[in-house]
PDB file of C-alpha atoms in Angstrom:
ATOM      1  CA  UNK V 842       0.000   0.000   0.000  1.00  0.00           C
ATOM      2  CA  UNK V 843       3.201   2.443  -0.361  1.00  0.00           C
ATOM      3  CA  UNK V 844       2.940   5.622  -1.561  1.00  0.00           C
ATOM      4  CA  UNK V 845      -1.249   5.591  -1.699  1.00  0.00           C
ATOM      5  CA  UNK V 846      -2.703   8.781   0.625  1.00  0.00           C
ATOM      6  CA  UNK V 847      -4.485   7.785   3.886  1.00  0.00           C
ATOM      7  CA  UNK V 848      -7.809  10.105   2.974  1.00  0.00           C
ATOM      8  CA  UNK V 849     -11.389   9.781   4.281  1.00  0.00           C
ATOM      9  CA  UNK V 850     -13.566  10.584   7.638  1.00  0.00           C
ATOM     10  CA  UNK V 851     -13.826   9.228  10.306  1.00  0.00           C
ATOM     11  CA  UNK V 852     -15.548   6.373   9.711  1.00  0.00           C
ATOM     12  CA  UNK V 853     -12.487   5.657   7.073  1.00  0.00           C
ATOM     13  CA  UNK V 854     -10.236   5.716   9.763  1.00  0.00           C
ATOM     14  CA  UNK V 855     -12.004   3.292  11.915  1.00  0.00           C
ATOM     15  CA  UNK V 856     -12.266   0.852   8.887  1.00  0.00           C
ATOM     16  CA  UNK V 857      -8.168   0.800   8.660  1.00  0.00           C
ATOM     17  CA  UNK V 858      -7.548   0.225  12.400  1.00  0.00           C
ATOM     18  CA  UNK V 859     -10.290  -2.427  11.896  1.00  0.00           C
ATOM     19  CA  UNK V 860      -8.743  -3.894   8.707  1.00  0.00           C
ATOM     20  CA  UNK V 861      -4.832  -4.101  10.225  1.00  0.00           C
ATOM     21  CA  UNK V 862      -6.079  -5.403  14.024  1.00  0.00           C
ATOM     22  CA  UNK V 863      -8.465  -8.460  12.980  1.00  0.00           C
ATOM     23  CA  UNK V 864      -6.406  -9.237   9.601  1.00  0.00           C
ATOM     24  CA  UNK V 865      -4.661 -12.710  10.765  1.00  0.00           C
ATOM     25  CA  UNK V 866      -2.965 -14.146   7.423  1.00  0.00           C
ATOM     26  CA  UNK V 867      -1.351 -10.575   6.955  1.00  0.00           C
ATOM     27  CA  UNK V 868       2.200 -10.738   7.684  1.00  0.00           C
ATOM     28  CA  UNK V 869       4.034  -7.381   6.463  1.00  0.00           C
ATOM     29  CA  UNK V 870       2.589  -4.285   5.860  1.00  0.00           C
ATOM     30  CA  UNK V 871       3.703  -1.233   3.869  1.00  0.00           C
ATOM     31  CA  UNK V 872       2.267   2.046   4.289  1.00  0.00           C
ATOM     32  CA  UNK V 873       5.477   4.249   3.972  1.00  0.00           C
ATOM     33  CA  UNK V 874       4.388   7.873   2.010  1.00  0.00           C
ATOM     34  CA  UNK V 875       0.680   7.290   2.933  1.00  0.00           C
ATOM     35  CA  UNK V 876       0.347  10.455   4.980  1.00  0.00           C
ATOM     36  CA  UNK V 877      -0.495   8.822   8.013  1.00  0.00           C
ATOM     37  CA  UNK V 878       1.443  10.931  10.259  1.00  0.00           C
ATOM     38  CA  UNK V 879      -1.680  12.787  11.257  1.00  0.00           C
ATOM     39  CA  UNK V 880      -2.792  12.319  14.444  1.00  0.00           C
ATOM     40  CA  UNK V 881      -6.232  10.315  13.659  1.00  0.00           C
ATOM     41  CA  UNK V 882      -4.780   8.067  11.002  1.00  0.00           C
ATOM     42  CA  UNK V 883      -2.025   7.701  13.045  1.00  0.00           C
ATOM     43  CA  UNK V 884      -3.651   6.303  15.901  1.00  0.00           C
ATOM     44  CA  UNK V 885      -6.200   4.502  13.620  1.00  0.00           C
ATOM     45  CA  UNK V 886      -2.378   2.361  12.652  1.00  0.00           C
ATOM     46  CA  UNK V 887      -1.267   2.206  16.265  1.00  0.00           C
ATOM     47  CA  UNK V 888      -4.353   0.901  17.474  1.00  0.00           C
ATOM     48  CA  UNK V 889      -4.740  -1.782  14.905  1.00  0.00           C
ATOM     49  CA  UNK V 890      -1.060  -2.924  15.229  1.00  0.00           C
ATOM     50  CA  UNK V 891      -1.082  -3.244  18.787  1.00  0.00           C
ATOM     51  CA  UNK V 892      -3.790  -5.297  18.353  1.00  0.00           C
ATOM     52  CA  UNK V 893      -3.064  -7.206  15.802  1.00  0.00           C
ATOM     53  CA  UNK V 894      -1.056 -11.225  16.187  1.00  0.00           C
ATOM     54  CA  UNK V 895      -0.149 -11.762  12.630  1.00  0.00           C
ATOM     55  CA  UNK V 896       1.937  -9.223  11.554  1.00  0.00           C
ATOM     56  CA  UNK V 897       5.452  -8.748  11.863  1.00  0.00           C
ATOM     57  CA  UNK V 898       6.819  -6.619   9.854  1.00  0.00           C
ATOM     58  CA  UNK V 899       5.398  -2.593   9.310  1.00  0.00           C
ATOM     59  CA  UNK V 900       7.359   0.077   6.826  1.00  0.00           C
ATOM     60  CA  UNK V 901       6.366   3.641   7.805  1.00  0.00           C
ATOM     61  CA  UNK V 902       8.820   5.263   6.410  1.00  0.00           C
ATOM     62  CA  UNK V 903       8.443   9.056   5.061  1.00  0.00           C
ATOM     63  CA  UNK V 904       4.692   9.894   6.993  1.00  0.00           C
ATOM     64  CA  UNK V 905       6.131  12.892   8.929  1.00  0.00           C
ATOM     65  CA  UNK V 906       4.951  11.029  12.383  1.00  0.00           C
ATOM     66  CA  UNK V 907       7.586  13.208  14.364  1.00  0.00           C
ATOM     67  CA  UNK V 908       5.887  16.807  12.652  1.00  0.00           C
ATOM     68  CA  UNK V 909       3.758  17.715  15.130  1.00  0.00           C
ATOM     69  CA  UNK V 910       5.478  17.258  18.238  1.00  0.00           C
ATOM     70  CA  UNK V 911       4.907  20.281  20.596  1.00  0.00           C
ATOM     71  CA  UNK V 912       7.307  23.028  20.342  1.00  0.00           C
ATOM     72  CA  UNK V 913      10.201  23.914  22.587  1.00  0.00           C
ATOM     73  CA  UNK V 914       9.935  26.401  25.620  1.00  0.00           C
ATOM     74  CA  UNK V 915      11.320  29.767  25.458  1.00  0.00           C
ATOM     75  CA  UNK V 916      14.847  30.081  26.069  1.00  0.00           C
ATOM     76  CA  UNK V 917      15.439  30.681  29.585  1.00  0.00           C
ATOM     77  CA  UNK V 918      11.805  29.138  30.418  1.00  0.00           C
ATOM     78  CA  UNK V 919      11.915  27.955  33.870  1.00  0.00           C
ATOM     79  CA  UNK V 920      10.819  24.065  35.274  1.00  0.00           C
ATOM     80  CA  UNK V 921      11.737  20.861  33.848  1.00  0.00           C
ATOM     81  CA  UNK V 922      12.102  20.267  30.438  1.00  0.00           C
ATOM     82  CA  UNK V 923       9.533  17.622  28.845  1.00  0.00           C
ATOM     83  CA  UNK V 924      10.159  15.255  25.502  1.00  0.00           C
ATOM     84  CA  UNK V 925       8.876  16.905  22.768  1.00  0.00           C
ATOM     85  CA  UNK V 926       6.989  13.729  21.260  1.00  0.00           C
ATOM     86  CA  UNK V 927       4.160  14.005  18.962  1.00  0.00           C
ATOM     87  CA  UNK V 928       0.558  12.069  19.638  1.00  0.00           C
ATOM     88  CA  UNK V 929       1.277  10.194  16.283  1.00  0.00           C
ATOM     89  CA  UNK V 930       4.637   8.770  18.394  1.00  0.00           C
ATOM     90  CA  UNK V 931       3.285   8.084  21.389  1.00  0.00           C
ATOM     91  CA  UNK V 932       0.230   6.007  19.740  1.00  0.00           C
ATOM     92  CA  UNK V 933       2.958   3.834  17.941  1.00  0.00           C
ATOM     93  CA  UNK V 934       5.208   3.475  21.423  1.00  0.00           C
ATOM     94  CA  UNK V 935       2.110   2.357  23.344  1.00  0.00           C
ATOM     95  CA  UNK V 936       1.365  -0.346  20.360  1.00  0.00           C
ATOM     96  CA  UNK V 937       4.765  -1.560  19.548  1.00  0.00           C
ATOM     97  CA  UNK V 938       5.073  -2.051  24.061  1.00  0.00           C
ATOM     98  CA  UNK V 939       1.893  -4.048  23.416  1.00  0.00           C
ATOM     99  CA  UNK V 940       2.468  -5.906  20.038  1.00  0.00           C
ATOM    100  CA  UNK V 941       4.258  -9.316  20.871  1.00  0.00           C
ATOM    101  CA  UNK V 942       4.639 -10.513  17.049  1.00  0.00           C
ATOM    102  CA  UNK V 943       6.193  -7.492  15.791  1.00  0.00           C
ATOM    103  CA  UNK V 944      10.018  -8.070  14.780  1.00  0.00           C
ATOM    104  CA  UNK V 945      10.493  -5.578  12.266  1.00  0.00           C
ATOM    105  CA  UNK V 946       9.751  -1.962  12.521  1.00  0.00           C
ATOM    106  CA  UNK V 947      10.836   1.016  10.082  1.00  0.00           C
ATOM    107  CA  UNK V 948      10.321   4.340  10.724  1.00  0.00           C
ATOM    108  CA  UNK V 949      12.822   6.157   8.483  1.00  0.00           C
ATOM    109  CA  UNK V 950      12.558  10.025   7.214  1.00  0.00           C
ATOM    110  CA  UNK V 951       9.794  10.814   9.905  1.00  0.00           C
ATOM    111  CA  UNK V 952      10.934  14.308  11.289  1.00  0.00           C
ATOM    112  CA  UNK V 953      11.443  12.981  14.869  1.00  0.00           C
ATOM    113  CA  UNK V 954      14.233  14.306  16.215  1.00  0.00           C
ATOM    114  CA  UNK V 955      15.835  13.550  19.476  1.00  0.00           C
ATOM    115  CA  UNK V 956      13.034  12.730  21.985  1.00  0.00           C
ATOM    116  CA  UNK V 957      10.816  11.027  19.802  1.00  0.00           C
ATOM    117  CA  UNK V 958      13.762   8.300  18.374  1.00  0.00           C
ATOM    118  CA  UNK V 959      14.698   8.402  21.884  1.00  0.00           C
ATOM    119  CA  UNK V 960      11.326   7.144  22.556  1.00  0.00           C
ATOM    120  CA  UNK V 961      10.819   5.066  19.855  1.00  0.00           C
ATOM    121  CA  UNK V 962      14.060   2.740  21.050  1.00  0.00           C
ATOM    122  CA  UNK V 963      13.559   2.523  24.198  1.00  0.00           C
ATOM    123  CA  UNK V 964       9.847   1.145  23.677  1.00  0.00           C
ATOM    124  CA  UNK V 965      11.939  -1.370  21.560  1.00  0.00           C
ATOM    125  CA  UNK V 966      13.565  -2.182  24.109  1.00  0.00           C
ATOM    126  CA  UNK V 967      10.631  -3.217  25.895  1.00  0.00           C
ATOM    127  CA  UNK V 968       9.615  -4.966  22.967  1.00  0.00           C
ATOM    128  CA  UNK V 969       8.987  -9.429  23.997  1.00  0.00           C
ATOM    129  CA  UNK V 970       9.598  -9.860  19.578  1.00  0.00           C
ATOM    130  CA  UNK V 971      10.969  -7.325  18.036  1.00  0.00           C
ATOM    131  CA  UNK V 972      14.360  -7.236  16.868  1.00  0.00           C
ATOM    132  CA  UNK V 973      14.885  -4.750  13.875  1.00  0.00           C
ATOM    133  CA  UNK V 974      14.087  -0.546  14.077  1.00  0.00           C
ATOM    134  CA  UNK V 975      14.954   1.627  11.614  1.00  0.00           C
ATOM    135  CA  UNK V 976      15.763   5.051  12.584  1.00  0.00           C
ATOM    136  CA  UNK V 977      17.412   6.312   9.932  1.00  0.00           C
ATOM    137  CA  UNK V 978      17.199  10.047   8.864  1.00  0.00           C
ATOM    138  CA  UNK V 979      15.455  11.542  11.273  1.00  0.00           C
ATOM    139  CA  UNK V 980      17.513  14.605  12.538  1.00  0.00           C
ATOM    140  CA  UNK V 981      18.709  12.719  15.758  1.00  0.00           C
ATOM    141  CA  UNK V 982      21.592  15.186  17.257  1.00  0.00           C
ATOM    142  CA  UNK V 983      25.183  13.742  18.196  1.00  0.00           C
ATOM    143  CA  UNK V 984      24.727  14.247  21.444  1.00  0.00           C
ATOM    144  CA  UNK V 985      21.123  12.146  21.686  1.00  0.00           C
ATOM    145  CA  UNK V 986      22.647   9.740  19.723  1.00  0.00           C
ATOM    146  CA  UNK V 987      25.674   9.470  21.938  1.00  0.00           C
ATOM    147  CA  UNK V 988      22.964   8.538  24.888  1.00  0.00           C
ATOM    148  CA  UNK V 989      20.960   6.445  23.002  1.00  0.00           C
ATOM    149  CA  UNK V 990      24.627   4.331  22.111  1.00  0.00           C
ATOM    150  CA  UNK V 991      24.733   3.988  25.687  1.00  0.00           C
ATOM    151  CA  UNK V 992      21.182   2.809  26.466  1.00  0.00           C
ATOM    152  CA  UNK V 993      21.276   0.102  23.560  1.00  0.00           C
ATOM    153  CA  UNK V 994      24.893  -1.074  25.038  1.00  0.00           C
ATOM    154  CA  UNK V 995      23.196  -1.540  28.766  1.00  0.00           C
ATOM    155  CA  UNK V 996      20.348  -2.950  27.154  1.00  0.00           C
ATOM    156  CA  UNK V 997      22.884  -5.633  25.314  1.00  0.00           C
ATOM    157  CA  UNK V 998      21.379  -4.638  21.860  1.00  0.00           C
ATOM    158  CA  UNK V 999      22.948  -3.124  18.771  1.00  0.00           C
ATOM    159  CA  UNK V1000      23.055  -0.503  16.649  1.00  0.00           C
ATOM    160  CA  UNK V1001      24.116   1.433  13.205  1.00  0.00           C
ATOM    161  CA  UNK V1002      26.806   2.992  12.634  1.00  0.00           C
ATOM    162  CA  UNK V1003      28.704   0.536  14.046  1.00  0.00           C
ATOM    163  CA  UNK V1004      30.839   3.147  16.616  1.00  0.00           C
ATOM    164  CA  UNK V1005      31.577   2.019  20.133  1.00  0.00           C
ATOM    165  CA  UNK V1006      29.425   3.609  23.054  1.00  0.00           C
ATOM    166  CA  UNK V1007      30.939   6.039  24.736  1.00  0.00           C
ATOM    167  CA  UNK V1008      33.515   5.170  27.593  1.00  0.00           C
ATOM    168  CA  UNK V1009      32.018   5.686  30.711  1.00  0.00           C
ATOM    169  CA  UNK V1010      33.567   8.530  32.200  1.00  0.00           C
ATOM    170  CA  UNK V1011      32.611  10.512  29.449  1.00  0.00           C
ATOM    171  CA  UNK V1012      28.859   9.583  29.568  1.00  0.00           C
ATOM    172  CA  UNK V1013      27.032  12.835  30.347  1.00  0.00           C
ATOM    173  CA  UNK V1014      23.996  12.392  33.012  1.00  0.00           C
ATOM    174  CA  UNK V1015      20.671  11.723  30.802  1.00  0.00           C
ATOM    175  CA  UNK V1016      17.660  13.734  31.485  1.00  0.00           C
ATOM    176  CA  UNK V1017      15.428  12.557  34.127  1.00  0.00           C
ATOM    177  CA  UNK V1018      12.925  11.323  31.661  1.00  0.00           C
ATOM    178  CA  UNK V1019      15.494   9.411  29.460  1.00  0.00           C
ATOM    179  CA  UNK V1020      17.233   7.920  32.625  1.00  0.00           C
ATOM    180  CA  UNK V1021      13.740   6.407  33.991  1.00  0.00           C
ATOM    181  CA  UNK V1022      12.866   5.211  30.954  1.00  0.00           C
ATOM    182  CA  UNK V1023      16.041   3.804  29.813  1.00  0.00           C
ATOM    183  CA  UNK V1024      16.367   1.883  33.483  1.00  0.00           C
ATOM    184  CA  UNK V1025      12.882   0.629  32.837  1.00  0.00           C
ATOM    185  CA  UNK V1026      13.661  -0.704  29.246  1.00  0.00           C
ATOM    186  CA  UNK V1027      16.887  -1.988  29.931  1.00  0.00           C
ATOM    187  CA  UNK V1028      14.841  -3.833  32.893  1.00  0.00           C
ATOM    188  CA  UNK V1029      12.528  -5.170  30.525  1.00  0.00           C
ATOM    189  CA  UNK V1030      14.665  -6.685  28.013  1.00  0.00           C
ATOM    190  CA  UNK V1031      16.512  -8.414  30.704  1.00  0.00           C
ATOM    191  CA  UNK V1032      13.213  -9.637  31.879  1.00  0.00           C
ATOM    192  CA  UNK V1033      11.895 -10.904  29.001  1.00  0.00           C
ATOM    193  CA  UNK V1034      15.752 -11.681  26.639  1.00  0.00           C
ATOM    194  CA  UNK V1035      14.388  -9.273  23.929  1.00  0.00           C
ATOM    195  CA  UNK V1036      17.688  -6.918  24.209  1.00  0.00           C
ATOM    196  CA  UNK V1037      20.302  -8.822  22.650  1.00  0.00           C
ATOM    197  CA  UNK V1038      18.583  -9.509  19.707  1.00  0.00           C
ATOM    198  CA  UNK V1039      16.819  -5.979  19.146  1.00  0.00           C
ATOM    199  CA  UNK V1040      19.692  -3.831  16.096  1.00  0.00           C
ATOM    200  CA  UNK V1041      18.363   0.049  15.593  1.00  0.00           C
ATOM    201  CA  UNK V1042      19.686   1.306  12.620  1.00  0.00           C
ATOM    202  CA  UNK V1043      20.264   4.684  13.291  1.00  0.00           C
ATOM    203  CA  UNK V1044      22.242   5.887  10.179  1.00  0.00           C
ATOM    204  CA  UNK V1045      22.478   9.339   8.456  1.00  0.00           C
ATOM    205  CA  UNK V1046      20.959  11.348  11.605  1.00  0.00           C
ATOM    206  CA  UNK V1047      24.105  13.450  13.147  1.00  0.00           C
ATOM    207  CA  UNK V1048      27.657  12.402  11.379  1.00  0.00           C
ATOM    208  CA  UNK V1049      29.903  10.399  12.504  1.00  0.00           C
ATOM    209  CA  UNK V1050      31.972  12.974  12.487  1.00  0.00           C
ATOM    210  CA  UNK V1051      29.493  14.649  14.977  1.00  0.00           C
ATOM    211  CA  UNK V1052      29.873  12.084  17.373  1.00  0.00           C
ATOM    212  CA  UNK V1053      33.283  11.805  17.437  1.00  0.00           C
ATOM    213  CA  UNK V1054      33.918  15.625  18.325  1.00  0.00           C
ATOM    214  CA  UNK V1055      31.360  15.349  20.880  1.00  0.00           C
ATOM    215  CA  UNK V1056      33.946  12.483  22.292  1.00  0.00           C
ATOM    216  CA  UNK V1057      36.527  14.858  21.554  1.00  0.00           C
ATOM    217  CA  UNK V1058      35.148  17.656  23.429  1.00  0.00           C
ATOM    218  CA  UNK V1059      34.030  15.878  26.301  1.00  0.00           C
ATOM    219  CA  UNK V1060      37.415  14.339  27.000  1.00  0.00           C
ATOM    220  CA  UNK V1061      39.245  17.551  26.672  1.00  0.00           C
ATOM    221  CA  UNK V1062      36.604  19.160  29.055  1.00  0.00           C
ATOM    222  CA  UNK V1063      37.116  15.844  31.618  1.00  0.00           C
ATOM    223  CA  UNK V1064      41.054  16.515  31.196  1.00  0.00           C
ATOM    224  CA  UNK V1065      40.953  20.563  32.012  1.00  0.00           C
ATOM    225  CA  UNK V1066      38.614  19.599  34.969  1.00  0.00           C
ATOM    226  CA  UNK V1067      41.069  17.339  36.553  1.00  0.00           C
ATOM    227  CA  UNK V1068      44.030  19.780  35.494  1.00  0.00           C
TER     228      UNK V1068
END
């Protein structure tokens, strides 16, 4: 069904989270450059793949799912800072936490940016099945990516590009948020075995490059401090 527009009212939408939830000989599923990133047709997907026990393989690719995440405080704004996750993401967390057949998941060129990948994995890491998340191109920053290296190493999973996490005493503190989930996940794919065999592909967000100067910079900030 790639690259046919999600249209219709309401009703339409009900049919589709109908149609993916009770299919049970369907086994993948693409729907990538459908324009489902809105937040009814969206849900309409969610809903129907976290109910559904046949399929195991979904390509969203290119539906803009991370475009309508909130936008950030003012600079200088005071209290904590929240993840700035669309609806459209949080629908798809709460069904891929609750789908136990999915094992492939791709989610590439969807605008989500740093908390919403950040999301995304670690509700894969919860994941009992699924074992493949694709990631790429979605704006993720070095420095997210740098912390999300270091919650799929804890978690035992992998990831692209192959880099090594960082070392651990130049592992910046996560944000609250991130930390509790990432403790949680990591929890739950000891639990259940599902880490070592989850890979998130995570290719052309920051550079490599990126990463590495982050390293870079973080050592030569951990050497002046002890200087």
């Amino acid at each position: 069904l790639a690259f046919n527009i999600a249209q219709g009212n309401g009703h339409a939408v009900e049919a589709l989270q109908r149609a993916i939830g009770s299919a049970t000989r369907l086994r993948t599923l693409s729907l990538a450059r459908c324009c489902v990133g809105g937040w009814r047709r969206a849900r309409a997907v969610a809903r129907g793949l976290a109910a559904s026990t046949s399929i195991t393989a979904i390509d969203l690719s290119h539906n803009g799912l991370g475009a309508a995440a909130p936008p950030p405080p003012p600079a200088g704004q005071q209290g904590s800072p929240r993840p700035f996750i669309s609806m459209a993401v949080e629908a798809l967390c709460r069904a891929v936490r609750a789908n136990g057949a999915l094992r492939v998941l791709r989610l590439a060129h969807n605008a989500l940016g740093d908390d919403a990948s950040a999301a995304v994995v670690l509700s894969a890491l919860s994941s009992s099945s699924l074992a493949s998340l694709d990631l790429r191109s979605n704006g993720v920053t070095p420095a997210r990516l740098r912390d999300l290296f270091s919650a799929l190493y804890a978690a035992g999973a992998q990831w692209l590009p192959a880099v090594p996490p960082p070392a651990a005493h130049l592992r910046r503190p996560l944000e609250a948020w991130l930390a509790t989930a990432a403790a949680a996940a990591a929890a739950a794919a000891t639990a259940t075995g599902s880490g070592a065999r989850l890979v998130v592909d995570l290719r052309f967000n920051a550079t490599l490059e990126g990463v590495v100067s982050e390293e870079a910079d973080a050592a030569a900030a951990a050497a002046g401090a002890s200087a």
